[in-house]
Amino acid sequence: MEVKLKLTRGMQAPEYATPGSAAVDLRAALEENEVITLKPGERALIPTGLSISPAGSGYVAIVAARSGLGIKKGVSLSNGIGVIDSDYRGEISVGLINHGDEPFEVRRGDRIAQMMFLPVETASFLVCDTLDETERGAGGFGHTGVK
């Protein structure tokens, strides 16, 4: 699939790290000597210098946390995941939150998140009074236990 890129703030195009990579890293597009320090519990919106135009409306870009930042530093996306709709043309920014115990510094070029592209199906909603029966039924959170 083709994705047109608009690069600003002197940033480079993202690249897949390996042939098996599902996502590309998004980097912080801060000024050269700028540092954003996230204290424990703090959030910040970090620009990436990247705007996209996917080939058609059948795709969505998903922004996800980098597992190493989450596990090692406690830093993740403030909104869980980011959804970049196919018709959004503004700069992609990443909301980060520090769940860790130590301050976390973000500098220009730091890999702060990852972005992947997925196909989108548009649902047709049918309002009805009953739904088909399943074995699970209305069993909710934790209904199958932990073992």
PDB file of C-alpha atoms in Angstrom:
ATOM      1  CA  MET A   1       0.000   0.000   0.000  1.00  0.00           C
ATOM      2  CA  GLU A   2       1.204   3.493  -0.735  1.00  0.00           C
ATOM      3  CA  VAL A   3       1.230   6.224   1.893  1.00  0.00           C
ATOM      4  CA  LYS A   4       2.076   9.792   0.947  1.00  0.00           C
ATOM      5  CA  LEU A   5       4.170  11.591   3.585  1.00  0.00           C
ATOM      6  CA  LYS A   6       4.500  15.259   4.408  1.00  0.00           C
ATOM      7  CA  LEU A   7       7.602  15.822   6.520  1.00  0.00           C
ATOM      8  CA  THR A   8       8.116  18.942   8.609  1.00  0.00           C
ATOM      9  CA  ARG A   9      10.442  20.072  11.392  1.00  0.00           C
ATOM     10  CA  GLY A  10      13.401  18.555   9.499  1.00  0.00           C
ATOM     11  CA  MET A  11      12.316  14.971  10.154  1.00  0.00           C
ATOM     12  CA  GLN A  12      13.101  11.909   8.002  1.00  0.00           C
ATOM     13  CA  ALA A  13      10.631   9.367   6.632  1.00  0.00           C
ATOM     14  CA  PRO A  14       9.948   6.457   8.997  1.00  0.00           C
ATOM     15  CA  GLU A  15      11.377   3.068   8.045  1.00  0.00           C
ATOM     16  CA  TYR A  16      10.637  -0.538   8.971  1.00  0.00           C
ATOM     17  CA  ALA A  17      13.484  -1.809  11.193  1.00  0.00           C
ATOM     18  CA  THR A  18      13.410  -5.386   9.847  1.00  0.00           C
ATOM     19  CA  PRO A  19      11.597  -7.236   7.033  1.00  0.00           C
ATOM     20  CA  GLY A  20       9.253  -8.716   9.658  1.00  0.00           C
ATOM     21  CA  SER A  21       8.401  -5.427  11.382  1.00  0.00           C
ATOM     22  CA  ALA A  22       4.664  -4.730  11.537  1.00  0.00           C
ATOM     23  CA  ALA A  23       5.128  -1.085  12.473  1.00  0.00           C
ATOM     24  CA  VAL A  24       7.455   1.866  11.961  1.00  0.00           C
ATOM     25  CA  ASP A  25       8.844   3.924  14.809  1.00  0.00           C
ATOM     26  CA  LEU A  26       7.620   7.470  15.294  1.00  0.00           C
ATOM     27  CA  ARG A  27      10.262   9.923  16.472  1.00  0.00           C
ATOM     28  CA  ALA A  28      10.047  13.087  18.547  1.00  0.00           C
ATOM     29  CA  ALA A  29      10.285  16.184  16.355  1.00  0.00           C
ATOM     30  CA  LEU A  30      11.528  18.559  19.022  1.00  0.00           C
ATOM     31  CA  GLU A  31      13.923  21.456  18.524  1.00  0.00           C
ATOM     32  CA  GLU A  32      17.622  20.518  18.540  1.00  0.00           C
ATOM     33  CA  ASN A  33      18.319  21.290  22.218  1.00  0.00           C
ATOM     34  CA  GLU A  34      14.742  20.958  23.486  1.00  0.00           C
ATOM     35  CA  VAL A  35      14.056  18.413  26.229  1.00  0.00           C
ATOM     36  CA  ILE A  36      10.612  17.487  27.514  1.00  0.00           C
ATOM     37  CA  THR A  37      10.795  15.927  30.955  1.00  0.00           C
ATOM     38  CA  LEU A  38       7.821  13.842  32.028  1.00  0.00           C
ATOM     39  CA  LYS A  39       7.711  13.530  35.794  1.00  0.00           C
ATOM     40  CA  PRO A  40       5.906  10.466  37.201  1.00  0.00           C
ATOM     41  CA  GLY A  41       2.203  10.847  36.409  1.00  0.00           C
ATOM     42  CA  GLU A  42       2.735  13.648  33.859  1.00  0.00           C
ATOM     43  CA  ARG A  43       1.511  13.697  30.263  1.00  0.00           C
ATOM     44  CA  ALA A  44       2.784  15.541  27.196  1.00  0.00           C
ATOM     45  CA  LEU A  45       1.865  15.818  23.527  1.00  0.00           C
ATOM     46  CA  ILE A  46       4.953  15.209  21.363  1.00  0.00           C
ATOM     47  CA  PRO A  47       5.029  16.254  17.680  1.00  0.00           C
ATOM     48  CA  THR A  48       6.422  13.840  15.074  1.00  0.00           C
ATOM     49  CA  GLY A  49       6.845  16.134  12.068  1.00  0.00           C
ATOM     50  CA  LEU A  50       4.870  13.584  10.042  1.00  0.00           C
ATOM     51  CA  SER A  51       1.548  13.908   8.215  1.00  0.00           C
ATOM     52  CA  ILE A  52       0.160  11.055   6.112  1.00  0.00           C
ATOM     53  CA  SER A  53      -2.231  10.344   3.282  1.00  0.00           C
ATOM     54  CA  PRO A  54      -2.933   6.592   2.962  1.00  0.00           C
ATOM     55  CA  ALA A  55      -4.045   5.155  -0.377  1.00  0.00           C
ATOM     56  CA  GLY A  56      -7.814   5.267   0.009  1.00  0.00           C
ATOM     57  CA  SER A  57     -10.278   5.218   2.878  1.00  0.00           C
ATOM     58  CA  GLY A  58      -9.920   1.473   3.472  1.00  0.00           C
ATOM     59  CA  TYR A  59      -7.034   1.888   5.943  1.00  0.00           C
ATOM     60  CA  VAL A  60      -6.381   3.272   9.397  1.00  0.00           C
ATOM     61  CA  ALA A  61      -3.042   4.106  10.957  1.00  0.00           C
ATOM     62  CA  ILE A  62      -2.783   2.839  14.523  1.00  0.00           C
ATOM     63  CA  VAL A  63      -0.293   4.466  16.894  1.00  0.00           C
ATOM     64  CA  ALA A  64       0.816   2.122  19.675  1.00  0.00           C
ATOM     65  CA  ALA A  65       3.257   2.297  22.558  1.00  0.00           C
ATOM     66  CA  ARG A  66       6.772   0.935  22.215  1.00  0.00           C
ATOM     67  CA  SER A  67       7.010  -2.133  24.415  1.00  0.00           C
ATOM     68  CA  GLY A  68      10.505  -1.293  25.677  1.00  0.00           C
ATOM     69  CA  LEU A  69       9.415   2.133  26.933  1.00  0.00           C
ATOM     70  CA  GLY A  70       6.421   0.637  28.675  1.00  0.00           C
ATOM     71  CA  ILE A  71       8.230  -2.258  30.338  1.00  0.00           C
ATOM     72  CA  LYS A  72      11.534  -0.561  31.169  1.00  0.00           C
ATOM     73  CA  LYS A  73      10.430   3.030  31.848  1.00  0.00           C
ATOM     74  CA  GLY A  74       6.668   2.908  32.451  1.00  0.00           C
ATOM     75  CA  VAL A  75       6.049   5.288  29.537  1.00  0.00           C
ATOM     76  CA  SER A  76       3.067   4.593  27.294  1.00  0.00           C
ATOM     77  CA  LEU A  77       0.433   6.382  25.243  1.00  0.00           C
ATOM     78  CA  SER A  78      -1.856   8.542  27.349  1.00  0.00           C
ATOM     79  CA  ASN A  79      -4.899   7.410  25.349  1.00  0.00           C
ATOM     80  CA  GLY A  80      -4.040   3.694  25.079  1.00  0.00           C
ATOM     81  CA  ILE A  81      -3.791   3.696  21.289  1.00  0.00           C
ATOM     82  CA  GLY A  82      -4.030   6.391  18.658  1.00  0.00           C
ATOM     83  CA  VAL A  83      -6.355   6.145  15.683  1.00  0.00           C
ATOM     84  CA  ILE A  84      -5.296   8.173  12.650  1.00  0.00           C
ATOM     85  CA  ASP A  85      -8.293   8.227  10.323  1.00  0.00           C
ATOM     86  CA  SER A  86      -7.610   7.957   6.599  1.00  0.00           C
ATOM     87  CA  ASP A  87      -8.887  11.510   5.985  1.00  0.00           C
ATOM     88  CA  TYR A  88      -6.788  13.231   8.675  1.00  0.00           C
ATOM     89  CA  ARG A  89      -4.063  15.388   7.131  1.00  0.00           C
ATOM     90  CA  GLY A  90      -2.610  17.184  10.149  1.00  0.00           C
ATOM     91  CA  GLU A  91       0.653  16.442  11.888  1.00  0.00           C
ATOM     92  CA  ILE A  92       0.638  13.253  13.934  1.00  0.00           C
ATOM     93  CA  SER A  93       1.395  13.939  17.581  1.00  0.00           C
ATOM     94  CA  VAL A  94       1.860  11.348  20.301  1.00  0.00           C
ATOM     95  CA  GLY A  95       0.385  11.724  23.779  1.00  0.00           C
ATOM     96  CA  LEU A  96       2.768  10.143  26.290  1.00  0.00           C
ATOM     97  CA  ILE A  97       2.259   9.462  29.994  1.00  0.00           C
ATOM     98  CA  ASN A  98       4.879   8.469  32.536  1.00  0.00           C
ATOM     99  CA  HIS A  99       3.566   5.687  34.784  1.00  0.00           C
ATOM    100  CA  GLY A 100       7.089   5.046  36.073  1.00  0.00           C
ATOM    101  CA  ASP A 101       8.823   6.117  39.272  1.00  0.00           C
ATOM    102  CA  GLU A 102      11.526   8.254  37.636  1.00  0.00           C
ATOM    103  CA  PRO A 103      11.382  11.322  35.371  1.00  0.00           C
ATOM    104  CA  PHE A 104      11.585  10.446  31.644  1.00  0.00           C
ATOM    105  CA  GLU A 105      13.287  12.753  29.145  1.00  0.00           C
ATOM    106  CA  VAL A 106      12.281  13.067  25.488  1.00  0.00           C
ATOM    107  CA  ARG A 107      14.745  14.550  23.006  1.00  0.00           C
ATOM    108  CA  ARG A 108      14.733  15.175  19.269  1.00  0.00           C
ATOM    109  CA  GLY A 109      14.806  11.925  17.287  1.00  0.00           C
ATOM    110  CA  ASP A 110      13.856   9.677  20.210  1.00  0.00           C
ATOM    111  CA  ARG A 111      11.632   6.778  19.195  1.00  0.00           C
ATOM    112  CA  ILE A 112       8.476   7.439  21.198  1.00  0.00           C
ATOM    113  CA  ALA A 113       5.772   5.251  19.606  1.00  0.00           C
ATOM    114  CA  GLN A 114       5.087   2.978  16.657  1.00  0.00           C
ATOM    115  CA  MET A 115       2.611   3.184  13.802  1.00  0.00           C
ATOM    116  CA  MET A 116       1.029   0.394  11.770  1.00  0.00           C
ATOM    117  CA  PHE A 117      -1.584   0.310   9.044  1.00  0.00           C
ATOM    118  CA  LEU A 118      -4.659  -1.911   9.169  1.00  0.00           C
ATOM    119  CA  PRO A 119      -7.592  -2.437   6.818  1.00  0.00           C
ATOM    120  CA  VAL A 120     -10.915  -0.960   7.910  1.00  0.00           C
ATOM    121  CA  GLU A 121     -14.377  -2.428   7.523  1.00  0.00           C
ATOM    122  CA  THR A 122     -17.315  -0.042   7.823  1.00  0.00           C
ATOM    123  CA  ALA A 123     -20.200  -1.515   9.802  1.00  0.00           C
ATOM    124  CA  SER A 124     -23.860  -1.358   8.845  1.00  0.00           C
ATOM    125  CA  PHE A 125     -25.849  -1.173  12.085  1.00  0.00           C
ATOM    126  CA  LEU A 126     -29.141  -3.030  12.324  1.00  0.00           C
ATOM    127  CA  VAL A 127     -31.262  -2.152  15.349  1.00  0.00           C
ATOM    128  CA  CYS A 128     -33.109  -5.198  16.753  1.00  0.00           C
ATOM    129  CA  ASP A 129     -34.836  -6.392  19.927  1.00  0.00           C
ATOM    130  CA  THR A 130     -32.888  -9.641  20.362  1.00  0.00           C
ATOM    131  CA  LEU A 131     -29.478 -11.022  19.461  1.00  0.00           C
ATOM    132  CA  ASP A 132     -28.474 -14.550  18.467  1.00  0.00           C
ATOM    133  CA  GLU A 133     -27.594 -16.885  21.356  1.00  0.00           C
ATOM    134  CA  THR A 134     -23.993 -18.007  22.047  1.00  0.00           C
ATOM    135  CA  GLU A 135     -22.372 -20.297  24.602  1.00  0.00           C
ATOM    136  CA  ARG A 136     -20.827 -17.282  26.339  1.00  0.00           C
ATOM    137  CA  GLY A 137     -23.996 -15.219  26.324  1.00  0.00           C
ATOM    138  CA  ALA A 138     -23.672 -12.120  28.490  1.00  0.00           C
ATOM    139  CA  GLY A 139     -20.671 -13.467  30.484  1.00  0.00           C
ATOM    140  CA  GLY A 140     -18.412 -10.499  31.048  1.00  0.00           C
ATOM    141  CA  PHE A 141     -15.134  -9.576  32.647  1.00  0.00           C
ATOM    142  CA  GLY A 142     -13.289 -12.587  34.037  1.00  0.00           C
ATOM    143  CA  HIS A 143     -16.103 -15.035  33.342  1.00  0.00           C
ATOM    144  CA  THR A 144     -13.649 -17.794  32.368  1.00  0.00           C
ATOM    145  CA  GLY A 145     -11.377 -17.371  35.399  1.00  0.00           C
ATOM    146  CA  VAL A 146      -7.585 -17.246  35.369  1.00  0.00           C
ATOM    147  CA  LYS A 147      -6.691 -20.938  34.882  1.00  0.00           C
TER     148      LYS A 147
END
